[in-house]
C-alpha cells in the first residue's frame, strides 16, 4: 500500500523540487511550501470529498515556514494516531554540496532573505561561502527534529534519475511497518549522510582484481559465485545479520519506522553490492526491505 500522505521536508537545495515533481508524476496532489498550520485544513477538505474521489497528497514543508515548523511533528503523530498512511521524507546533502549548488545557481538561501537585499547581493556577488555555510548550519539546527523522524535520502552524489527512483520506492513501501534500506556505496566517494549503520566490507577478497570479473557487479552470477566461495564473505554477512537482528526490534519499539544500513567497499561495485543483495534476502519477511546501490542506480 502506498503512503496516502507524504510530508516532504529537508535542507534548502537538497532536491525537493525534483522529489515533488516525481510525486506529482506518481499521481499525488502536490502542494509546495504549505504553512504547517494549514495542513489540517487541507486534510479536512480532502476528507470531505467522496471516498472514490479522495487523492494521494504530498506536501512540501521547509525552512521557509521557520516560525511554524515545530507544528509538523505533532501533526504527524496525530495523522498516525488517526490511522493515516503517512510517510515523512527528509532530503539532505553535505554542506559543501549545498554551497556548490547555491553558488552554481546564484540563488539566495531562503533564510538569507531575512538579512536584507544588500546582504544577499553581496553574498551572491562575492561568493561569500562562509556566510552561506553559517546559514546552512542554522537551517540544520532548525530542521533536525524533522530529520530524526523521517525517511532520509542523502542527495549529495545522486543524479536526478536516482533521486526520482528512490522517492518512488519510498512512497510505495508500506508506511506502517519498519522499513530497512540496505545501501551499497564506495568509500572513495564518502559515507552516505543518511546511514544509521555503516559496515565496512573492504576486508573481503576483491573481485576487481580478477580480469573477467572486473566489469561485472555484485548482482552478476560470476561475481556472486566467487564471493560466495570465500568463507570470509559468509562469516561477515552472518555477523551483520546477527547485529541487526538483535537491535532492529529495539529501534522499532522506539517508534523508528525507517533504518538505513550502508555497506561500503572501495568502488561500490562488487563486494558491497553482493552483501546488500544477500542481506535483502535474509531480512525479507522481517521488515519492508528496500535496496539501493548508490554508485550504480540511475546509470
Coordinates of C-alpha atoms in Angstrom, one line a residue:
X1 CA 0.0 0.0 0.0
X2 CA 1.4 3.4 -1.0
X3 CA 1.6 6.2 1.5
X4 CA -1.5 8.3 1.1
X5 CA 0.1 11.4 2.6
X6 CA 3.7 12.3 2.0
X7 CA 5.3 15.2 4.0
X8 CA 8.4 16.3 2.2
X9 CA 11.0 18.3 4.2
X10 CA 14.7 18.8 4.0
X11 CA 17.6 21.2 3.5
X12 CA 17.2 24.0 1.0
X13 CA 19.0 23.0 -2.2
X14 CA 18.7 19.3 -1.5
X15 CA 16.4 18.5 -4.4
X16 CA 12.9 18.9 -3.0
X17 CA 11.7 20.3 -6.4
X18 CA 12.8 17.1 -8.1
X19 CA 11.2 14.9 -5.5
X20 CA 7.9 16.9 -5.6
X21 CA 7.8 16.6 -9.4
X22 CA 8.3 12.9 -9.0
X23 CA 5.4 12.6 -6.6
X24 CA 3.2 14.6 -8.9
X25 CA 4.1 12.2 -11.8
X26 CA 3.2 9.3 -9.4
X27 CA -0.3 10.6 -9.0
X28 CA 0.0 12.8 -5.9
X29 CA -1.7 16.1 -5.5
X30 CA 1.3 18.3 -4.5
X31 CA 1.4 21.5 -2.5
X32 CA 4.8 23.3 -2.2
X33 CA 5.7 25.4 0.8
X34 CA 2.4 24.8 2.6
X35 CA 2.5 26.5 6.1
X36 CA 2.2 23.7 8.6
X37 CA -0.8 25.3 10.3
X38 CA -2.8 24.9 7.1
X39 CA -2.1 21.1 6.7
X40 CA -5.1 20.1 9.0
X41 CA -7.4 22.3 6.9
X42 CA -6.1 20.7 3.6
X43 CA -6.7 17.2 5.0
X44 CA -10.1 18.2 6.3
X45 CA -11.1 19.5 2.8
X46 CA -9.8 16.3 1.2
X47 CA -11.8 14.1 3.6
X48 CA -15.0 15.9 2.6
X49 CA -14.6 14.6 -0.9
X50 CA -16.4 11.3 -1.8
X51 CA -14.3 8.3 -0.9
X52 CA -13.8 7.3 -4.5
X53 CA -12.5 10.8 -5.3
X54 CA -10.0 11.2 -2.5
X55 CA -6.5 11.8 -3.7
X56 CA -2.9 11.0 -2.7
X57 CA -1.4 14.1 -1.1
X58 CA 2.2 15.3 -1.0
X59 CA 3.1 18.5 0.9
X60 CA 6.5 20.2 1.0
X61 CA 7.4 22.0 4.2
X62 CA 10.8 23.5 4.9
X63 CA 12.7 26.4 6.4
X64 CA 10.6 29.0 4.5
X65 CA 8.0 28.2 7.3
X66 CA 10.6 28.6 10.0
X67 CA 8.2 30.0 12.6
X68 CA 5.8 27.1 12.4
X69 CA 8.0 24.1 11.7
X70 CA 7.5 23.0 15.3
X71 CA 3.9 22.1 14.5
X72 CA 4.8 19.4 11.9
X73 CA 5.8 16.6 14.3
X74 CA 2.6 16.8 16.4
X75 CA 0.6 16.8 13.2
X76 CA 2.5 13.6 12.0
X77 CA 1.7 11.9 15.3
X78 CA -2.0 12.8 15.0
X79 CA -2.2 11.5 11.5
X80 CA -0.7 8.2 12.6
X81 CA -3.0 8.0 15.6
X82 CA -5.9 8.5 13.1
X83 CA -4.7 5.5 11.1
X84 CA -3.5 7.6 8.1
X85 CA -0.8 6.1 5.9
X86 CA 1.7 8.9 6.2
X87 CA 5.4 8.9 5.0
X88 CA 7.7 11.8 6.1
X89 CA 10.7 12.1 3.7
X90 CA 13.7 14.3 4.5
X91 CA 16.2 15.2 1.8
X92 CA 19.7 16.0 2.9
X93 CA 23.1 16.9 1.4
X94 CA 26.5 17.7 2.6
X95 CA 27.3 21.3 3.4
X96 CA 29.9 21.5 0.6
X97 CA 27.3 20.2 -1.9
X98 CA 24.7 22.7 -0.8
X99 CA 27.2 25.6 -1.0
X100 CA 28.2 24.5 -4.5
X101 CA 24.5 24.2 -5.6
X102 CA 23.6 27.7 -4.4
X103 CA 26.8 29.1 -5.9
X104 CA 26.1 27.5 -9.3
X105 CA 22.5 28.7 -9.4
X106 CA 23.3 32.1 -7.8
X107 CA 20.1 31.8 -5.9
X108 CA 20.0 33.1 -2.3
X109 CA 19.3 30.7 0.5
X110 CA 15.7 31.2 1.8
X111 CA 16.9 32.1 5.3
X112 CA 19.3 34.7 3.9
X113 CA 16.5 36.8 2.5
X114 CA 15.7 37.9 6.1
X115 CA 19.1 39.6 6.2
X116 CA 18.1 42.1 3.6
X117 CA 18.6 42.5 -0.1
X118 CA 22.0 44.1 0.3
X119 CA 23.4 41.2 2.2
X120 CA 22.0 38.7 -0.3
X121 CA 23.5 40.6 -3.2
X122 CA 26.9 40.8 -1.6
X123 CA 26.8 37.1 -0.8
X124 CA 25.9 36.3 -4.4
X125 CA 28.4 38.6 -6.0
X126 CA 31.3 38.0 -3.6
X127 CA 30.6 34.2 -3.3
X128 CA 30.7 34.6 0.5
X129 CA 30.8 30.9 1.3
X130 CA 31.4 31.5 4.9
X131 CA 28.1 33.4 5.3
X132 CA 26.2 30.7 3.3
X133 CA 27.8 27.9 5.4
X134 CA 26.7 29.6 8.6
X135 CA 23.1 29.9 7.3
X136 CA 23.1 26.2 6.3
X137 CA 24.2 25.3 9.8
X138 CA 21.4 27.4 11.3
X139 CA 19.0 25.6 9.0
X140 CA 20.3 22.2 10.1
X141 CA 19.5 23.0 13.7
X142 CA 16.1 24.2 12.7
X143 CA 15.1 21.1 10.8
X144 CA 16.9 18.4 12.8
X145 CA 13.8 17.3 14.7
X146 CA 12.1 16.6 11.4
X147 CA 15.1 14.7 10.1
X148 CA 15.1 12.4 13.1
X149 CA 11.5 11.3 12.4
X150 CA 11.7 10.9 8.7
X151 CA 13.0 8.7 6.0
X152 CA 16.3 10.4 5.0
X153 CA 17.8 10.5 1.5
X154 CA 21.3 11.9 1.0
X155 CA 21.3 13.6 -2.4
X156 CA 24.9 14.7 -2.3
X157 CA 26.0 12.3 -5.0
X158 CA 22.7 11.5 -6.6
X159 CA 21.7 12.2 -10.1
X160 CA 18.0 13.4 -10.6
X161 CA 17.2 10.0 -12.1
X162 CA 18.4 8.2 -8.9
X163 CA 16.5 10.6 -6.6
X164 CA 13.3 10.0 -8.6
X165 CA 13.7 6.2 -8.3
X166 CA 14.5 6.3 -4.6
X167 CA 11.5 8.6 -3.8
X168 CA 9.1 6.3 -5.8
X169 CA 10.4 3.3 -3.9
X170 CA 9.9 5.0 -0.5
X171 CA 6.3 6.1 -1.1
X172 CA 5.4 2.6 -2.4
X173 CA 6.7 0.9 0.8
X174 CA 4.1 0.2 3.4
X175 CA 4.5 3.1 5.9
X176 CA 3.0 1.3 8.9
X177 CA 5.9 -1.2 9.1
X178 CA 9.6 -0.8 9.8
X179 CA 11.4 -0.1 6.5
X180 CA 15.0 -1.2 6.3
X181 CA 17.1 0.1 3.4
X182 CA 20.3 -1.7 2.5
X183 CA 22.5 0.6 0.6
X184 CA 25.9 -0.1 -1.1
X185 CA 28.4 2.7 -1.6
X186 CA 32.0 3.4 -2.4
X187 CA 34.2 4.7 0.5
X188 CA 36.2 6.7 -2.1
X189 CA 33.1 8.8 -2.7
X190 CA 32.2 9.3 1.0
X191 CA 29.9 7.7 3.6
X192 CA 26.2 8.4 2.9
X193 CA 24.7 11.0 5.3
X194 CA 21.5 9.1 5.6
X195 CA 23.2 6.0 7.1
X196 CA 22.1 4.8 10.5
X197 CA 24.6 1.9 10.5
X198 CA 27.8 1.7 8.4
X199 CA 29.6 -1.6 7.7
X200 CA 33.0 -1.8 6.0
X201 CA 33.4 -4.9 3.8
X202 CA 36.7 -3.9 2.2
X203 CA 38.5 -6.8 4.0
X204 CA 36.8 -9.3 1.7
X205 CA 38.6 -10.6 -1.3
X206 CA 38.2 -8.1 -4.2
X207 CA 36.7 -9.4 -7.5
X208 CA 38.1 -6.2 -9.1
X209 CA 41.5 -7.9 -9.3
X210 CA 40.1 -10.8 -11.4
X211 CA 40.1 -9.6 -15.0
X212 CA 37.0 -11.5 -16.0
X213 CA 35.0 -10.2 -13.0
X214 CA 36.2 -6.5 -13.1
X215 CA 33.5 -5.2 -15.5
X216 CA 30.7 -7.0 -13.7
X217 CA 28.9 -6.2 -10.4
X218 CA 27.9 -8.0 -7.2
X219 CA 24.5 -8.6 -8.8
X220 CA 26.1 -10.8 -11.6
X221 CA 26.2 -14.5 -11.0
X222 CA 30.0 -14.9 -11.6
X223 CA 30.8 -12.3 -9.0
X224 CA 28.3 -13.6 -6.6
X225 CA 29.6 -17.2 -7.0
X226 CA 33.2 -16.0 -6.4
X227 CA 32.3 -14.2 -3.2
X228 CA 30.0 -17.0 -2.0
X229 CA 33.0 -19.3 -2.2
X230 CA 35.0 -17.1 0.1
X231 CA 34.5 -18.2 3.8
X232 CA 35.0 -14.6 5.0
X233 CA 32.0 -13.4 3.0
X234 CA 29.5 -15.7 4.7
X235 CA 31.0 -15.1 8.1
X236 CA 30.9 -11.3 7.7
X237 CA 27.3 -11.3 6.4
X238 CA 26.2 -13.5 9.2
X239 CA 27.7 -11.2 11.8
X240 CA 26.0 -8.2 10.2
X241 CA 22.7 -10.1 10.2
X242 CA 23.1 -11.1 13.8
X243 CA 23.8 -7.5 14.9
X244 CA 20.8 -6.1 13.0
X245 CA 18.5 -9.0 14.2
X246 CA 19.4 -8.0 17.8
X247 CA 18.8 -4.3 17.5
X248 CA 16.2 -3.6 14.9
X249 CA 13.4 -4.7 17.2
X250 CA 14.6 -2.2 19.8
X251 CA 14.6 0.6 17.2
X252 CA 11.1 -0.4 16.1
X253 CA 9.9 -0.3 19.7
X254 CA 11.4 3.2 20.0
X255 CA 9.0 4.3 17.2
X256 CA 11.6 4.2 14.5
X257 CA 9.9 3.4 11.2
X258 CA 12.9 3.7 8.9
X259 CA 16.5 2.5 9.1
X260 CA 19.3 2.8 6.6
X261 CA 22.1 0.2 6.7
X262 CA 25.1 1.3 4.5
X263 CA 27.5 -1.3 3.3
X264 CA 30.7 0.1 1.8
X265 CA 33.7 -1.2 -0.2
X266 CA 36.3 0.6 -2.3
X267 CA 34.4 1.1 -5.5
X268 CA 30.9 0.3 -4.6
X269 CA 30.6 -2.3 -7.5
X270 CA 31.3 -5.8 -6.2
X271 CA 31.6 -6.6 -2.5
X272 CA 29.2 -4.1 -1.1
X273 CA 26.6 -4.8 -3.8
X274 CA 26.8 -8.5 -3.2
X275 CA 26.5 -8.1 0.6
X276 CA 23.4 -5.8 0.2
X277 CA 21.7 -8.4 -2.1
X278 CA 22.4 -11.2 0.4
X279 CA 21.1 -9.2 3.4
X280 CA 18.0 -8.3 1.4
X281 CA 17.2 -12.0 1.0
X282 CA 17.9 -12.7 4.7
X283 CA 15.6 -9.9 6.0
X284 CA 12.7 -10.4 3.7
X285 CA 9.6 -11.0 5.7
X286 CA 11.0 -9.4 8.8
X287 CA 10.5 -5.9 7.6
X288 CA 9.8 -3.8 4.5
X289 CA 13.2 -4.2 2.7
X290 CA 14.5 -1.8 0.1
X291 CA 17.9 -1.8 -1.7
X292 CA 19.9 1.0 -3.1
X293 CA 23.2 0.9 -5.0
X294 CA 24.5 4.4 -4.9
X295 CA 27.3 4.0 -7.4
X296 CA 25.0 2.1 -9.9
X297 CA 21.4 3.2 -9.6
X298 CA 20.3 5.5 -12.4
X299 CA 23.2 4.8 -14.7

